Short mmCIF file of C-alpha atoms in Angstrom, two decimals:
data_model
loop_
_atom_site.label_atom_id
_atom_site.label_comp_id
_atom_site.label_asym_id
_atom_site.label_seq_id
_atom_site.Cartn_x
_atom_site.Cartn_y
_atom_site.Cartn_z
CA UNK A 1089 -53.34 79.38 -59.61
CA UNK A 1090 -50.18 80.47 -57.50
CA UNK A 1091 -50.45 81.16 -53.77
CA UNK A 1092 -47.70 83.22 -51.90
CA UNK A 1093 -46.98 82.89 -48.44
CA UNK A 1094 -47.89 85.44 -46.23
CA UNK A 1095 -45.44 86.90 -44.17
CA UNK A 1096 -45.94 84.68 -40.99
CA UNK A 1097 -44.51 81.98 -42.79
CA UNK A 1098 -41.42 81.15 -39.86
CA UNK A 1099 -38.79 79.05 -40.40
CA UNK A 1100 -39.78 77.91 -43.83
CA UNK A 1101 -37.10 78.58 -46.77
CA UNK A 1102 -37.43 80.10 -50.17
CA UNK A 1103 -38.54 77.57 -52.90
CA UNK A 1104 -35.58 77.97 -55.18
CA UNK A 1105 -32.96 76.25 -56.97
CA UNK A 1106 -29.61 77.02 -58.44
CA UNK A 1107 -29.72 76.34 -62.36
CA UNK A 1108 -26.69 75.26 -64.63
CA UNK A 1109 -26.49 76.94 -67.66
CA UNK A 1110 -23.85 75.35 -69.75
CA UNK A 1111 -23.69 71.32 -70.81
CA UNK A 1112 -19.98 71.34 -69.64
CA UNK A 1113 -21.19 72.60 -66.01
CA UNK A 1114 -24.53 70.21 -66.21
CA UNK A 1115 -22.21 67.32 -67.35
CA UNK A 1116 -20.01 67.75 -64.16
CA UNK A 1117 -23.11 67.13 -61.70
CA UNK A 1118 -24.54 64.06 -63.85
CA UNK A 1119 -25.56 61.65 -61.25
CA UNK A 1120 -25.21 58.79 -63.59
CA UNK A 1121 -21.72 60.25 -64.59
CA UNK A 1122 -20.30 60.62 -60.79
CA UNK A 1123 -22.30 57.67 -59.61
CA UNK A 1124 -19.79 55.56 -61.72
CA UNK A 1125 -16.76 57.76 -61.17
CA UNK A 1126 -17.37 57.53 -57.39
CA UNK A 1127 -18.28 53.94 -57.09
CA UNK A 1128 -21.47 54.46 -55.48
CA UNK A 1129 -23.83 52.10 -58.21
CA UNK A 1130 -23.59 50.70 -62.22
CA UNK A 1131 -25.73 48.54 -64.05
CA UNK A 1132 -25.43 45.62 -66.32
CA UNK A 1133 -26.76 44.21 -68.86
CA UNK A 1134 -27.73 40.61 -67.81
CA UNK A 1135 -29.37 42.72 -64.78
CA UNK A 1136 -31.43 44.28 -66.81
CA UNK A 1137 -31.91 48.02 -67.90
CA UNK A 1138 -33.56 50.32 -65.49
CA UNK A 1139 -32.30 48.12 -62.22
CA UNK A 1140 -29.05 49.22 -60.89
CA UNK A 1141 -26.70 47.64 -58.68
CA UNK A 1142 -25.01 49.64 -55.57
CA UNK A 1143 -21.22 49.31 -54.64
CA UNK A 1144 -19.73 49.00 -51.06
CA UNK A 1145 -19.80 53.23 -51.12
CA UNK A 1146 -23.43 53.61 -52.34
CA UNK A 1147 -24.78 51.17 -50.55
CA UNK A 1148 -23.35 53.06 -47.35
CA UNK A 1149 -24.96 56.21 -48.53
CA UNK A 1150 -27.86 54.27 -49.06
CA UNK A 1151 -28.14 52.49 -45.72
CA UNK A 1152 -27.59 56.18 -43.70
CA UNK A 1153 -30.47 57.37 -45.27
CA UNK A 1154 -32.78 54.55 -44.67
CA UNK A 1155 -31.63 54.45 -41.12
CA UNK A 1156 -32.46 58.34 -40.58
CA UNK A 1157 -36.05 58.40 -42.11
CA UNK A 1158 -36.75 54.93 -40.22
CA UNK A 1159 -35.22 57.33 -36.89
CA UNK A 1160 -37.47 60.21 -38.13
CA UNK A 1161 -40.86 58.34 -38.53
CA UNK A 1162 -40.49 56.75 -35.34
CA UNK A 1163 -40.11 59.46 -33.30
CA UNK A 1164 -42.97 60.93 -35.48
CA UNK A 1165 -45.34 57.93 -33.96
CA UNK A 1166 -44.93 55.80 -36.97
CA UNK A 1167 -45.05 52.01 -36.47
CA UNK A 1168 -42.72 50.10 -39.10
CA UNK A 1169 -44.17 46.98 -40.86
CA UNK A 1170 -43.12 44.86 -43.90
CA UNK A 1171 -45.17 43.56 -46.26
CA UNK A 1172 -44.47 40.98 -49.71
CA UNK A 1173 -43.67 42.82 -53.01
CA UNK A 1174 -46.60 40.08 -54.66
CA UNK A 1175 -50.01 40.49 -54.33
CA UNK A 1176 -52.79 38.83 -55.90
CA UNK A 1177 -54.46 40.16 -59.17
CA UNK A 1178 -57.59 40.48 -57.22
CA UNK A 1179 -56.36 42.67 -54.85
CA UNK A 1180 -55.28 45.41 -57.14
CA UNK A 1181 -59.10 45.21 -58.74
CA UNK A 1182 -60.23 45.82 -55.37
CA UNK A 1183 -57.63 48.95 -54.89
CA UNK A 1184 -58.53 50.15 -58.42
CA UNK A 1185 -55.16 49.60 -59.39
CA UNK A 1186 -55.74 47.25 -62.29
CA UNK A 1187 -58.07 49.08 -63.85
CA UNK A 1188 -56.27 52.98 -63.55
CA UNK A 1189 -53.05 52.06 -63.38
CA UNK A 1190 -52.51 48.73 -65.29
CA UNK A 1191 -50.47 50.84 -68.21
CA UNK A 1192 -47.43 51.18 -65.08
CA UNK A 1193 -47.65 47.45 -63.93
CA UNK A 1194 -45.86 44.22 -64.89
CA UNK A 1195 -47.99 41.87 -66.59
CA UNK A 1196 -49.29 38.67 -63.70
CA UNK A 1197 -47.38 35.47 -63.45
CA UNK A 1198 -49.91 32.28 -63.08
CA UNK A 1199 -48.79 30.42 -59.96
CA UNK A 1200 -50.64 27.53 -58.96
CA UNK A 1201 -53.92 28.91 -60.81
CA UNK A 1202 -53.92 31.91 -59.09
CA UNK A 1203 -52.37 35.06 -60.64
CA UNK A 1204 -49.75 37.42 -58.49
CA UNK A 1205 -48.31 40.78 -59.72
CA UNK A 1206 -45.20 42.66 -58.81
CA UNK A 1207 -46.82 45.41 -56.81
CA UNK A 1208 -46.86 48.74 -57.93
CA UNK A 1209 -47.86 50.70 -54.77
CA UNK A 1210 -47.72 49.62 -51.43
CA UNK A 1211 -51.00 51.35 -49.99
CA UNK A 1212 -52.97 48.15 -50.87
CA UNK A 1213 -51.12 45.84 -48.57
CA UNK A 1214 -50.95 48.62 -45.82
CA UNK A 1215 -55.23 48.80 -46.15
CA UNK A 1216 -54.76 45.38 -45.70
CA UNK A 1217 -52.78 45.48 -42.56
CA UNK A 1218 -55.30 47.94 -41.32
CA UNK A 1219 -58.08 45.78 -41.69
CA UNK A 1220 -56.86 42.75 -40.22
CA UNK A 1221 -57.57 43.72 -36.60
CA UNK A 1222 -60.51 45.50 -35.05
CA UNK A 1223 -59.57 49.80 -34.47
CA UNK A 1224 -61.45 51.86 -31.68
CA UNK A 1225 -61.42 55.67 -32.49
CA UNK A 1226 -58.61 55.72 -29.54
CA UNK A 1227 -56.20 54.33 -31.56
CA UNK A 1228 -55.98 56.85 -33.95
CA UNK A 1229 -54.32 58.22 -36.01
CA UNK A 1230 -52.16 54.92 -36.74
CA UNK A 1231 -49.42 55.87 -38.35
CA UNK A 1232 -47.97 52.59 -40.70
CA UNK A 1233 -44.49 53.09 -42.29
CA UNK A 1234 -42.54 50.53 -44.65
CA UNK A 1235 -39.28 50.86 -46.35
CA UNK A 1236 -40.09 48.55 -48.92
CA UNK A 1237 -39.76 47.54 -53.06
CA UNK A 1238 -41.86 48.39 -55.44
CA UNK A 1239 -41.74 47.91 -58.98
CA UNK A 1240 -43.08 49.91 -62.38
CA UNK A 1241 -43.05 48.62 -66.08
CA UNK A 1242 -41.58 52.09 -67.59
CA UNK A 1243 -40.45 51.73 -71.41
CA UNK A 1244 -37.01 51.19 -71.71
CA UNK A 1245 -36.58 54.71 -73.50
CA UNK A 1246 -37.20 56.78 -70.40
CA UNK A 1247 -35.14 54.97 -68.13
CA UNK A 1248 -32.08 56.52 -66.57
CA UNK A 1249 -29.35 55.87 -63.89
CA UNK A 1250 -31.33 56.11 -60.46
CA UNK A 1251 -34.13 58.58 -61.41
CA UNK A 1252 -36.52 56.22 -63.55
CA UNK A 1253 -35.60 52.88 -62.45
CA UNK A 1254 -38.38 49.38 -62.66
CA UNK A 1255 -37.25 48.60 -59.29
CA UNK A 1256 -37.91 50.81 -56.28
CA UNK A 1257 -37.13 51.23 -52.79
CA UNK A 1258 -39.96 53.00 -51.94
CA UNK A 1259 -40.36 55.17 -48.40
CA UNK A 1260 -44.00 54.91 -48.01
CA UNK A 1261 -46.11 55.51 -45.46
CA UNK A 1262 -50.39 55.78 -44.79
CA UNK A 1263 -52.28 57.19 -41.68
CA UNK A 1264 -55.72 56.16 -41.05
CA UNK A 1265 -57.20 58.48 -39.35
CA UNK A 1266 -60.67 60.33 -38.66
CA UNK A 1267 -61.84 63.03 -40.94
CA UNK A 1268 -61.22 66.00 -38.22
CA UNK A 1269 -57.45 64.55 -38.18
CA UNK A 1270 -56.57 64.53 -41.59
CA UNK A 1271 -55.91 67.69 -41.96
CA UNK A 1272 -53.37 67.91 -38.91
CA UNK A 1273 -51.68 64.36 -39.95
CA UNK A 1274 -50.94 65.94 -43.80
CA UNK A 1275 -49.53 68.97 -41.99
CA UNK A 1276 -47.74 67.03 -39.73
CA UNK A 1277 -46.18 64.66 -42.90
CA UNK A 1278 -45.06 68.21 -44.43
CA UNK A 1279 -43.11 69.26 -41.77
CA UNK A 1280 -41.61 66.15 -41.84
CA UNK A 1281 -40.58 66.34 -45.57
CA UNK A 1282 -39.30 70.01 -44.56
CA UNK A 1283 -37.15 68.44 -41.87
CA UNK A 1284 -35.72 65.65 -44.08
CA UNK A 1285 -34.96 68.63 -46.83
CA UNK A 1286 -32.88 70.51 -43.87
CA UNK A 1287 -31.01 67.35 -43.14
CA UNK A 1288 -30.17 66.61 -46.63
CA UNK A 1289 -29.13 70.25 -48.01
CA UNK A 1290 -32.26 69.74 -50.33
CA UNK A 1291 -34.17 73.19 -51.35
CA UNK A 1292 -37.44 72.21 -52.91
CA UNK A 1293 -38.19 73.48 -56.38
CA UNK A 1294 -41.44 74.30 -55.67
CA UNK A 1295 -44.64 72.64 -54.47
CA UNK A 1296 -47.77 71.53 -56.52
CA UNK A 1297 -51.13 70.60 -55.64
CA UNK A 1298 -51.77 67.76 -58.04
CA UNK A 1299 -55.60 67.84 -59.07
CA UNK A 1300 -57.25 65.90 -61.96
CA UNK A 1301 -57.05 66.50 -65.59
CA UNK A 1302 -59.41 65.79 -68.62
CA UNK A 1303 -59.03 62.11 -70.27
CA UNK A 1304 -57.48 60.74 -67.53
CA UNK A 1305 -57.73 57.32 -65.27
CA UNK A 1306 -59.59 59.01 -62.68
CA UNK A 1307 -61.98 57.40 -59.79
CA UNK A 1308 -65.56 58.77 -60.58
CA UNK A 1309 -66.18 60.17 -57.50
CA UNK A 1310 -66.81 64.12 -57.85
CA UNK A 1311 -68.15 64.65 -53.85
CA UNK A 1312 -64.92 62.50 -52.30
CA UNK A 1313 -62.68 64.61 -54.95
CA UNK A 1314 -63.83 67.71 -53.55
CA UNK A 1315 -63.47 66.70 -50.05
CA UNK A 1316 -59.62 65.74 -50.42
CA UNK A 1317 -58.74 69.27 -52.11
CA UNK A 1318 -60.03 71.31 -50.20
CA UNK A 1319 -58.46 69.36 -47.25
CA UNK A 1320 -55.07 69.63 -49.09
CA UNK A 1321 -55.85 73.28 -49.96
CA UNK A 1322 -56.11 74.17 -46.47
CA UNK A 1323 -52.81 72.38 -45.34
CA UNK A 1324 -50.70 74.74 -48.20
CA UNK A 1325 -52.61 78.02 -46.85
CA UNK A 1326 -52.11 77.19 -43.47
CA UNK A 1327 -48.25 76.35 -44.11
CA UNK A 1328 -47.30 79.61 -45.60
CA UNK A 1329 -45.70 77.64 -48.64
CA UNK A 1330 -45.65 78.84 -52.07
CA UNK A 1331 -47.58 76.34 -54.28
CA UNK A 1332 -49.15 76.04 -57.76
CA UNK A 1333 -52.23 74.12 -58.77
CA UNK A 1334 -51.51 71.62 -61.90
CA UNK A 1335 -54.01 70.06 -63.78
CA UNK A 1336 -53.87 66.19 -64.62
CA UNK A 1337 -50.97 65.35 -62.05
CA UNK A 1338 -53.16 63.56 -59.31
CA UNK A 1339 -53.02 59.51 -58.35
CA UNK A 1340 -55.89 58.07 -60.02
CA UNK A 1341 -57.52 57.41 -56.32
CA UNK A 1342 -56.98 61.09 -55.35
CA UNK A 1343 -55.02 64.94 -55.33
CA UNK A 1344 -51.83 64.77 -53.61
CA UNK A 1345 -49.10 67.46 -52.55
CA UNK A 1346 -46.22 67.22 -55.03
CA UNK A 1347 -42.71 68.31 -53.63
CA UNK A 1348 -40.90 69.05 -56.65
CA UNK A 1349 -37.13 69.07 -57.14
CA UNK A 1350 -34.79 70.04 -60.02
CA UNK A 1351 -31.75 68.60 -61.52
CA UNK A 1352 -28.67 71.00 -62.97
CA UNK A 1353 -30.47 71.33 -66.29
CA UNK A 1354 -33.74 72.36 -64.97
CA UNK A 1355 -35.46 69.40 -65.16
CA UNK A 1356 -38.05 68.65 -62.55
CA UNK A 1357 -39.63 65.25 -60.92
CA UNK A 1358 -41.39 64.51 -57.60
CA UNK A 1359 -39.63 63.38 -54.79
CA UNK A 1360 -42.74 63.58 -51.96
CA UNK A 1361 -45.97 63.42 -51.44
CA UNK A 1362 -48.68 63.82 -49.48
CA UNK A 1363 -52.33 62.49 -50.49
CA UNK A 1364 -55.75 62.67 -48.82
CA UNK A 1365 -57.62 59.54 -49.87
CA UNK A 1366 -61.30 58.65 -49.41
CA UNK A 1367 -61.44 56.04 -52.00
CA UNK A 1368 -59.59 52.89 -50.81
CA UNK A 1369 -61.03 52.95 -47.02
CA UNK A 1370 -64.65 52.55 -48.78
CA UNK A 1371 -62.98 50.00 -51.23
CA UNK A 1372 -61.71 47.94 -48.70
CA UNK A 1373 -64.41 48.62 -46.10
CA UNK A 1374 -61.83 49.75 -43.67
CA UNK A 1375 -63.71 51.02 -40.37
CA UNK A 1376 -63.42 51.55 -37.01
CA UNK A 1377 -65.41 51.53 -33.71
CA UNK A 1378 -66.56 55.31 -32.74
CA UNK A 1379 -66.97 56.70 -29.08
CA UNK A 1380 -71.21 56.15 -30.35
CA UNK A 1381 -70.18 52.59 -30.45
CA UNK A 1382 -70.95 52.29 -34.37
CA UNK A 1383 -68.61 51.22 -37.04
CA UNK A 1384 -67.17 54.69 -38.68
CA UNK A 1385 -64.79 54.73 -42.25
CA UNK A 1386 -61.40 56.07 -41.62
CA UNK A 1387 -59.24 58.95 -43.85
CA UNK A 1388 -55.98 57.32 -45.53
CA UNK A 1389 -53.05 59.86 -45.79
CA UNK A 1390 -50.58 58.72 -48.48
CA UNK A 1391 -47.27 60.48 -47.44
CA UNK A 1392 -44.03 59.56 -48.90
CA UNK A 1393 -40.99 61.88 -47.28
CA UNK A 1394 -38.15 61.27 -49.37
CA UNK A 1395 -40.00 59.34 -51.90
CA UNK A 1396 -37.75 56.73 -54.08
CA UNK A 1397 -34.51 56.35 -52.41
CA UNK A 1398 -32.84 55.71 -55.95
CA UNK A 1399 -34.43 59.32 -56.89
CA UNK A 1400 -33.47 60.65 -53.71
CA UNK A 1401 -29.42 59.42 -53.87
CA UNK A 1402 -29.92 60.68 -57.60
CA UNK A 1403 -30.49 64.67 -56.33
CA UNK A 1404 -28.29 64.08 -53.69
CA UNK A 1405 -25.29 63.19 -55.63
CA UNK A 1406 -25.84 65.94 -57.84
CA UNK A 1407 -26.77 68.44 -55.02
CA UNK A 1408 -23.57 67.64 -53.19
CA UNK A 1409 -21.30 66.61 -56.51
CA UNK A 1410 -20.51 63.86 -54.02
CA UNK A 1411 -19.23 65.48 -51.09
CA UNK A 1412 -22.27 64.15 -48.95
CA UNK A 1413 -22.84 65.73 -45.48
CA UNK A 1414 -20.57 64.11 -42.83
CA UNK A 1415 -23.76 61.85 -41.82
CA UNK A 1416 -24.64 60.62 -45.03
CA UNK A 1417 -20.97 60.15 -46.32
CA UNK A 1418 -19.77 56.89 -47.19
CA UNK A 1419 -16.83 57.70 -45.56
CA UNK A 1420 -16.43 59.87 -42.63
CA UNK A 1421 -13.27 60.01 -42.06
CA UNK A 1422 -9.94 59.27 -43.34
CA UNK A 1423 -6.72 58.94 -41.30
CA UNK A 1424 -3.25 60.10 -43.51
CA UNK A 1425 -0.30 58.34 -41.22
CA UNK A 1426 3.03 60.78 -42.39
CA UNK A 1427 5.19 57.45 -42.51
CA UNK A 1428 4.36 53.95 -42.30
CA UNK A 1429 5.77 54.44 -39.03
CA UNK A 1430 2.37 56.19 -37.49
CA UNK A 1431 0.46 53.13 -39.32
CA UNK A 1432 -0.17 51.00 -36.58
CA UNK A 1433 -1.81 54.12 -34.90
CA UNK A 1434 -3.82 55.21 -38.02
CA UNK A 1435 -5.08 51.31 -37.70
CA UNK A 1436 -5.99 51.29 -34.31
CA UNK A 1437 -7.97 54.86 -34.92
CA UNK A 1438 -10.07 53.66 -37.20
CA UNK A 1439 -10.81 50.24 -35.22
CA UNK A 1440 -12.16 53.34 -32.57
CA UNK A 1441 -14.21 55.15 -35.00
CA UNK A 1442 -15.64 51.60 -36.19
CA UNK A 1443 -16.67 51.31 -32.73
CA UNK A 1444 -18.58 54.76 -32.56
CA UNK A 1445 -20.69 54.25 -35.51
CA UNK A 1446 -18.33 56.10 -37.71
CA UNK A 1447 -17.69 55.08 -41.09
CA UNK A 1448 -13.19 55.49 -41.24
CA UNK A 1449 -10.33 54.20 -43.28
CA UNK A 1450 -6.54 54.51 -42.91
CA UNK A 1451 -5.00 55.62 -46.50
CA UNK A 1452 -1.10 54.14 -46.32
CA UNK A 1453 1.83 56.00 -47.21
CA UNK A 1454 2.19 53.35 -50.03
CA UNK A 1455 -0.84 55.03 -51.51
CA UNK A 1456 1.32 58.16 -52.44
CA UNK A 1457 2.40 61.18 -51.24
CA UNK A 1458 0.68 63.09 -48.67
CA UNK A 1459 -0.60 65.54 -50.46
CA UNK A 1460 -1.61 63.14 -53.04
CA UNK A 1461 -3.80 60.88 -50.99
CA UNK A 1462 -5.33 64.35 -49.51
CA UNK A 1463 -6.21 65.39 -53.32
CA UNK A 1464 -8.01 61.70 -53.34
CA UNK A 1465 -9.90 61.69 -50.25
CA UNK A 1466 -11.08 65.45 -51.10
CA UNK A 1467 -14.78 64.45 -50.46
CA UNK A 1468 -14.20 62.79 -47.48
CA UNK A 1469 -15.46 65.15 -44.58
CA UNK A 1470 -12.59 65.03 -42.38
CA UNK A 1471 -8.85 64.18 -43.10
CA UNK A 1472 -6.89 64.24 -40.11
CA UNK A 1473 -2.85 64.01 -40.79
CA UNK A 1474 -0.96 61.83 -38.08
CA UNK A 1475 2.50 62.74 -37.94
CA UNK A 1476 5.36 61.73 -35.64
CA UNK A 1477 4.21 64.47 -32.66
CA UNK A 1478 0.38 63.68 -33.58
CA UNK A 1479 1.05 60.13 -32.58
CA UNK A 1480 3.39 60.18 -29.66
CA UNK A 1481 0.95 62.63 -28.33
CA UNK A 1482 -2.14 60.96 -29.07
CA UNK A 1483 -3.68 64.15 -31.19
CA UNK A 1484 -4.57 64.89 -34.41
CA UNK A 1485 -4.47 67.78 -37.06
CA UNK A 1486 -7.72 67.78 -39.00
CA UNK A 1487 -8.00 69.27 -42.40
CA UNK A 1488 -11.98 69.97 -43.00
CA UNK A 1489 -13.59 68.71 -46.39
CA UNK A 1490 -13.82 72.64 -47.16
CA UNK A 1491 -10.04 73.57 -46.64
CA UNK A 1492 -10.48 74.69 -43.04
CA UNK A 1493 -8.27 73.48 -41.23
CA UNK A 1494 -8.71 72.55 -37.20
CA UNK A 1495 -6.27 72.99 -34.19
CA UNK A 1496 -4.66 69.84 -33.01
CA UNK A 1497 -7.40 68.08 -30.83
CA UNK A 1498 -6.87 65.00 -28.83
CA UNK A 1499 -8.03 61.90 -30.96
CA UNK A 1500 -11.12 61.31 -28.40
CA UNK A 1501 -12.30 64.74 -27.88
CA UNK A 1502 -12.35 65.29 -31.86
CA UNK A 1503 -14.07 61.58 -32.18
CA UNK A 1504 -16.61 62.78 -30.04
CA UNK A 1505 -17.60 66.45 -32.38
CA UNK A 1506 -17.98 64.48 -35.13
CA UNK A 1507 -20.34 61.85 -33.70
CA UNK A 1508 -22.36 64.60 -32.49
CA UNK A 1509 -22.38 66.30 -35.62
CA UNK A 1510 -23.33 62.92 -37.07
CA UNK A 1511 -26.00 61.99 -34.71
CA UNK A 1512 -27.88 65.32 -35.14
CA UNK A 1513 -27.49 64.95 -38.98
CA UNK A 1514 -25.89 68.65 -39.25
CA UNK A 1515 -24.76 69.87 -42.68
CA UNK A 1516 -22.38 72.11 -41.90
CA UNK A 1517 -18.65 70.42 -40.99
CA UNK A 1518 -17.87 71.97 -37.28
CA UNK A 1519 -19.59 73.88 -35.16
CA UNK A 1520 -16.69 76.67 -34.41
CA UNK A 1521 -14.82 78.90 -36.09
CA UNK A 1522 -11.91 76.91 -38.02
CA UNK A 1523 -8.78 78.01 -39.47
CA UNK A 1524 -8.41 78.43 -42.89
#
């Protein structure tokens, strides 16, 4: 089944993706490749294979991104917890975990006679959470967020760089909510995931609605199945997105909404999701107390919004080759003094952007030329020359990531673009007509 969006569909962009053809041209945006050559992350072998390390530069990438979805979610009206990447055995019985999903989960360790696992999901200690005050139907929806780790037991033959890793930095999220909100509070997660995309220059591949498939690890629960799809279903009409139905891609609990992406080679995996589940309120007998009085079972919507942030640096270094947007750039800026002469200044410039928020560095004449140290910051959003007049004059002439290059701008006036531009995570360089 395919469904097309109907023509009031506004604001919402075309599910497609520019494909590669050639291995040379798939080689050249081979996250694994420039993740080395860039010094964002590696891996080694007393680590372990399938959990990566991240440099000083990835590690920057990777904090920008955690810091805007925590921004986004809590202007959404999430509430940000933390929870221990242990459980007990028992309480992944409870979830159902253990019994569907044992296949993706490290085997327990015995502590004290008790067994603990490494959890796979985090929706079992956010249930938790949930239960351990009393709710009144005012206080929903609650929306409960965690940037947290997770980990999976894949075989050692499909791991790869950041896009099948055993340990994950998961952005999860669940809202317990009543039944008539459900619907609203899965619309309202995709529109989130839409705004992330924006933000990050991602275009979606194209969207699935995950249902059940013969043979597999399934709750038996046919009336609770039929309940979450057609709540799903009627989130994907109502959006106006393009989606296909696939068979035998659900979470053993429930369907979801699967927001695909695609590498350069055409390959695709999930990034986000967004799941209607009936199953683990009623296993955890999660309630609250109705307007009537009476205890009532709440809806739990799974929503992830960018998903693994190792998968989601993975697509973004090969969406971007590297040259981030300026907000998500491990470095910002990059000051080029002409002579060690303008030096001091260079110095002092980036001690200013340090103070904004801005992520700088001064590259020193005894780095090379100046056209050579331009050639090596030429992913760095903005490279802004200080020459003899720039300095005495306290200006600077800023050469654009893209070639464009900007009319000499006081230093604090052109600090003071590009922390806007940073703070309302634009993609595009400046917001005027440049010189090229």
């Amino acid at each position: 089944m395919v469904r097309s969006p109907g023509a009031s569909a506004p604001g919402l962009r075309a599910a497609a993706v520019t494909r590669l053809t050639t291995p040379e041209e798939t080689a050249v945006h081979d996250h694994r490749r420039l993740g080395r050559e860039l010094d964002l992350f590696d891996t080694d072998p007393l680590m372990g294979a399938g959990l990566p390390y991240w440099l000083p530069d990835g590690a920057a990438v990777r904090h920008a991104l955690e810091e805007y979805i925590r921004e986004v979610e809590r202007r959404a009206g999430y509430r940000h917890v933390y929870s221990p990447v242990l459980g007990k055995r028992e309480l992944y019985e409870i979830s159902g975990h253990w019994a569907h999903y044992d296949d993706d989960m490290f085997p327990p360790m015995d502590l004290g006679g008790e067994q603990v696992v490494l959890r796979p999901s985090m929706c079992p200690h956010h249930a938790l959470i949930y239960r351990s005050r009393s709710h009144s139907y005012r206080e929903l929806p609650l929306r409960v967020a965690e940037l947290g780790g997770m980990y999976r037991s894949e075989l050692s033959g499909v791991l790869g760089g950041l896009t099948r890793v055993r340990s994950i930095q998961l952005n999860d999220g669940h809202i317990f909510c009543t039944l008539d909100q459900a619907a609203e509070e899965a619309a309202g997660a995709l529109e989130l995931i839409r705004r992330a995309y924006e933000a990050l220059g991602i275009v979606p591949a194209r969207y699935r609605l995950s249902l059940p498939g013969p043979g597999g690890k399934y709750v038996a629960a046919p009336e609770l199945w039929e309940r979450s799809v057609a709540l799903l279903t009627d989130v994907l009409d109502r959006s106006g997105l393009p989606y296909e139905a696939a068979e035998g891609e659900a979470a053993f609990y429930g369907p979801k909404i699967d927001v695909q992406i695609a590498d350069a080679a055409g390959r695709e995996a999930t990034l986000s999701t967004v799941q209607i589940d009936f199953h683990q309120p009623e296993r955890f007998d999660l309630h609250y107390i109705g307007a009537d009085g009476a205890r009532h079972r709440p809806v739990m919507v799974h929503r992830a919004v960018i998903g693994s942030v190792e998968r989601a640096v993975a697509h973004l270094i090969e969406v971007h080759g590297g040259a981030f947007p300026a907000w998500l750039a491990p470095v910002q800026l990059v000051l080029l003094p002409v002579s060690e002469a303008e030096l001091p200044a260079a110095e002092a410039l980036v001690r200013r952007c340090l103070g904004l928020g801005l992520r700088a560095e001064a590259a020193a004449p005894d780095r090379g030329t100046l056209g050579a140290r331009i050639r090596e910051a030429r992913l760095v959003p903005y490279q802004a020359v200080l020459g003899p007049r720039e300095a005495a004059a306290g200006q600077l002439a800023v050469r654009l990531r893209d070639g464009r290059r900007l009319a000499p701008l006081p230093a604090d006036a052109f600090l003071s673009r590009v922390r806007g531009l940073v703070e309302a995570y634009r993609t595009d360089l400046w917001d005027e007509p440049a010189h090229v």
